[in-house]
Short mmCIF file of C-alpha atoms in Angstrom, two decimals:
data_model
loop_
_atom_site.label_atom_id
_atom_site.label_comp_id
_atom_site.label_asym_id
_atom_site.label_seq_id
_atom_site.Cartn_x
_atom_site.Cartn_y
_atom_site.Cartn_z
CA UNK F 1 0.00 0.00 0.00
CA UNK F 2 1.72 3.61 -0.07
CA UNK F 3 1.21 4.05 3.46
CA UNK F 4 3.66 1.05 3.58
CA UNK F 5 5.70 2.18 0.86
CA UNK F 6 5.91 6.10 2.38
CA UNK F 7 7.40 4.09 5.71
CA UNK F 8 9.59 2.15 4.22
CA UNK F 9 11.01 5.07 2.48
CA UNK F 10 11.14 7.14 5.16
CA UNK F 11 12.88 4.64 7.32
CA UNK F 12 15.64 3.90 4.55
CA UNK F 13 15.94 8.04 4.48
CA UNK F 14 16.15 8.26 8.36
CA UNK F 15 19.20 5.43 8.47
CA UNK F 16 21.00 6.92 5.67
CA UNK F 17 20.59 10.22 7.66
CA UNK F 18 21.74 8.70 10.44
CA UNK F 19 24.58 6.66 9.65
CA UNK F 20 25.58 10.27 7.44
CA UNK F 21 25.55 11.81 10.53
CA UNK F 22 27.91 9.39 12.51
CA UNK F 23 30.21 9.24 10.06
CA UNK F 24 30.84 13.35 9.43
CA UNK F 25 30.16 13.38 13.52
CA UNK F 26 33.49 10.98 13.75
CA UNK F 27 35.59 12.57 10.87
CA UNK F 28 35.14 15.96 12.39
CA UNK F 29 35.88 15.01 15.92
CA UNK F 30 38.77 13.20 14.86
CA UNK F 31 40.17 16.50 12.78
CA UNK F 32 39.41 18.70 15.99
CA UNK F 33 40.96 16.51 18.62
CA UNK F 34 44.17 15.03 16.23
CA UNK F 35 44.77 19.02 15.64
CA UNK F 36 44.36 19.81 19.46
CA UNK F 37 46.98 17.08 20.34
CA UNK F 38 49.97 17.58 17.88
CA UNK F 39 49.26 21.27 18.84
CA UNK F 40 50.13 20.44 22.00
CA UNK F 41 52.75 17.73 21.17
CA UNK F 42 51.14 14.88 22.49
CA UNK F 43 51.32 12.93 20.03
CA UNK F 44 52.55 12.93 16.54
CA UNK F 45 51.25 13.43 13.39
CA UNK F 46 51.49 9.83 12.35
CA UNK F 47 49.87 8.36 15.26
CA UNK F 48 46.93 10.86 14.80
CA UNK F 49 46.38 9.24 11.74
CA UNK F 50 46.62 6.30 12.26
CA UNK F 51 43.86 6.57 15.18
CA UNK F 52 42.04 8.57 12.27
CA UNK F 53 41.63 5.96 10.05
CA UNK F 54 41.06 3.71 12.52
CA UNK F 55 38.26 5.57 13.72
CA UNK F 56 37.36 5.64 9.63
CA UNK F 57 37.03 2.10 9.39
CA UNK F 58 35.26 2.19 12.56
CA UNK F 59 32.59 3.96 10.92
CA UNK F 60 32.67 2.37 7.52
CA UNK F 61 31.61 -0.81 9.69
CA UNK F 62 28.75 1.23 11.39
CA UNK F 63 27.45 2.25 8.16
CA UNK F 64 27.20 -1.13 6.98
CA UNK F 65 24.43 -1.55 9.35
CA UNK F 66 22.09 1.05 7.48
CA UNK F 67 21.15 -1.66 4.54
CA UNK F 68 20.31 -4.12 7.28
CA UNK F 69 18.29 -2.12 9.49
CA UNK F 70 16.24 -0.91 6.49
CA UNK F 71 15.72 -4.75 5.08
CA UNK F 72 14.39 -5.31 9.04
CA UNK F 73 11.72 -2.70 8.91
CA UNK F 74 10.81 -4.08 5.73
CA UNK F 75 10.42 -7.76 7.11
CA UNK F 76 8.48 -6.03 10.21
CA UNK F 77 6.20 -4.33 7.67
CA UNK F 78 5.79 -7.35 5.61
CA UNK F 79 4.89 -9.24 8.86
CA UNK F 80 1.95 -6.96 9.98
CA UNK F 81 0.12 -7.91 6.31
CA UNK F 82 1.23 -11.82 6.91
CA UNK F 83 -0.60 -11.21 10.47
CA UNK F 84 -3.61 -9.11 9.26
CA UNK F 85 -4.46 -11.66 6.70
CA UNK F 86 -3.91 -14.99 9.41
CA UNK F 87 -6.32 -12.89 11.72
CA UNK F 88 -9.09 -11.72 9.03
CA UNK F 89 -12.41 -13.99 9.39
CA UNK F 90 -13.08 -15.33 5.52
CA UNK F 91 -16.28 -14.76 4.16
CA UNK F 92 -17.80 -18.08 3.40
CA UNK F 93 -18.75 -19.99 6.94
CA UNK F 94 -16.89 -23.24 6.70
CA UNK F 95 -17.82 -24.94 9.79
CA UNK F 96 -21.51 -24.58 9.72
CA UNK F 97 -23.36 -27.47 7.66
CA UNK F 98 -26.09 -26.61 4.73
CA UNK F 99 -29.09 -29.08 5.16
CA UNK F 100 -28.91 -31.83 2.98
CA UNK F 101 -24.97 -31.36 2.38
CA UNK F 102 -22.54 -34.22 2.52
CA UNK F 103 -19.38 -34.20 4.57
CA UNK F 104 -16.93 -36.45 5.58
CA UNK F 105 -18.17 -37.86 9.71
CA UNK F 106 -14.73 -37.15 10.87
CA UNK F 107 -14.82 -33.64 10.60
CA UNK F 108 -18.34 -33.12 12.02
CA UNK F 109 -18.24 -30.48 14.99
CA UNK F 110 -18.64 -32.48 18.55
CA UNK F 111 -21.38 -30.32 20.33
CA UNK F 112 -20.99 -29.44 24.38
CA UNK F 113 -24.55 -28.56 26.55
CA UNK F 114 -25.15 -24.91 26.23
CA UNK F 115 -22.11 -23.92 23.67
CA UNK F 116 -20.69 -23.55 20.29
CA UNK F 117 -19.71 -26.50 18.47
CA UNK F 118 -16.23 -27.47 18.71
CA UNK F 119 -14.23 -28.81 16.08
CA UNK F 120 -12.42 -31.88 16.73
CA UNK F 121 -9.27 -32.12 13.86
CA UNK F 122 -9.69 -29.78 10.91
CA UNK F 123 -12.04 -27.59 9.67
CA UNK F 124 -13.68 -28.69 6.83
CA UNK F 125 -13.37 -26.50 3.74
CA UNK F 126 -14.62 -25.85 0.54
CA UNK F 127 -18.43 -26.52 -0.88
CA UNK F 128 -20.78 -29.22 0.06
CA UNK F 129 -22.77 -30.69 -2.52
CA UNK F 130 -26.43 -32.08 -1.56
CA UNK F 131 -26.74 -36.01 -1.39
CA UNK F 132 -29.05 -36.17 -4.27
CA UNK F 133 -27.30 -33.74 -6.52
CA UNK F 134 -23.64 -35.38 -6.31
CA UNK F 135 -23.14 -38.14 -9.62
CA UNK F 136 -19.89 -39.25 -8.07
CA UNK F 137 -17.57 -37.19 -10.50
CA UNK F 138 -16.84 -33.44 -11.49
CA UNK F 139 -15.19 -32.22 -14.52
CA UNK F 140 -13.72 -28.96 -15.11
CA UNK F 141 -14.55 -27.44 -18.55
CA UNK F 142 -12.41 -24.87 -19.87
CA UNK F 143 -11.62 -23.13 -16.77
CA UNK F 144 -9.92 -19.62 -16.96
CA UNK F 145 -8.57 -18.00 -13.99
CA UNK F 146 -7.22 -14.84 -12.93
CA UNK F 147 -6.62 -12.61 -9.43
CA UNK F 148 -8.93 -9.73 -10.03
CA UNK F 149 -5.96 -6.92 -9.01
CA UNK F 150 -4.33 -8.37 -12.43
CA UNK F 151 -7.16 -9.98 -14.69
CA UNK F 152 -5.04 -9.46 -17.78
CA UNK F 153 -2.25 -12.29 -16.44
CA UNK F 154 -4.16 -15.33 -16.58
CA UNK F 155 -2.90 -18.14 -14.30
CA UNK F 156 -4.62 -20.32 -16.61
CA UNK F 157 -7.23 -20.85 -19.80
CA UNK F 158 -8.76 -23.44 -20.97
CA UNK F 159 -8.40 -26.03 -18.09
CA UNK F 160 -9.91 -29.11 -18.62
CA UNK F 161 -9.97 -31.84 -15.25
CA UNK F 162 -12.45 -34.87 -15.08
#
């Protein structure tokens, strides 16, 4: 959704900013305080470099972090949807039975005094057909199928199952 997409974006902007930040934060301090001690002659100019670059490669490391903190606040994104669709109710009512509908005994809800009926294994799913109406086979006659977000990829045409 944008809303997702506007996060994630501003998320990758605030770690670049960030890790930016550190890294100008460290090279000026490093300037100021290697200037401060060869003013002062306590050290040399060689050995403020060195603990210049160090501190460069320090944060070098540290900004290696920014790709992998953005790719986890994409994952964290991407898991609210996964848990928004696990916790959405579907539409169709697969536990309750249609009158005359057939359905396999072992998946028939076991019902307790004065409550809902409780399944007992899984849930069945899909449609029931009516005793009378079922001619023990079903054929699938040139089936098409697409999502409807993209109906002009079809995932297939012209399916044919008996």
């Amino acid at each position: 959704t944008v809303s997702a997409g506007i996060c994630k974006e501003f998320a990758t902007y605030v770690t670049t900013g960030v890790n930016d930040f550190v890294l100008y934060t460290i090279y000026g301090l490093g300037f100021w305080f290697g200037a401060y001690l060869i003013r002062w002659g306590r050290n040399s100019v060689s050995e403020v470099i060195t603990v210049f670059f160090s501190a460069l490669t320090a944060s070098y490391a540290i900004g290696q972090l920014s790709p992998c903190l953005s790719t986890f606040l994409e994952g964290a994104g991407a898991a609210g949807k996964i848990f928004a669709v696990i916790d959405r109710l579907p539409p169709m009512d697969s536990i309750t039975k249609p009158e005359g509908a057939v359905t396999d005994p072992a998946h028939e809800p076991i019902k307790i005094a004065g409550g809902e009926p409780v399944m007992d294994g899984p849930k069945p799913i899909g449609l029931s057909l009516p005793k009378d109406k079922f001619q023990q086979s079903i054929t699938f006659k040139d089936v098409a199928f697409s999502y409807p977000p993209r109906q002009e990829d079809k995932l297939f045409t012209k399916l044919n199952l008996s």
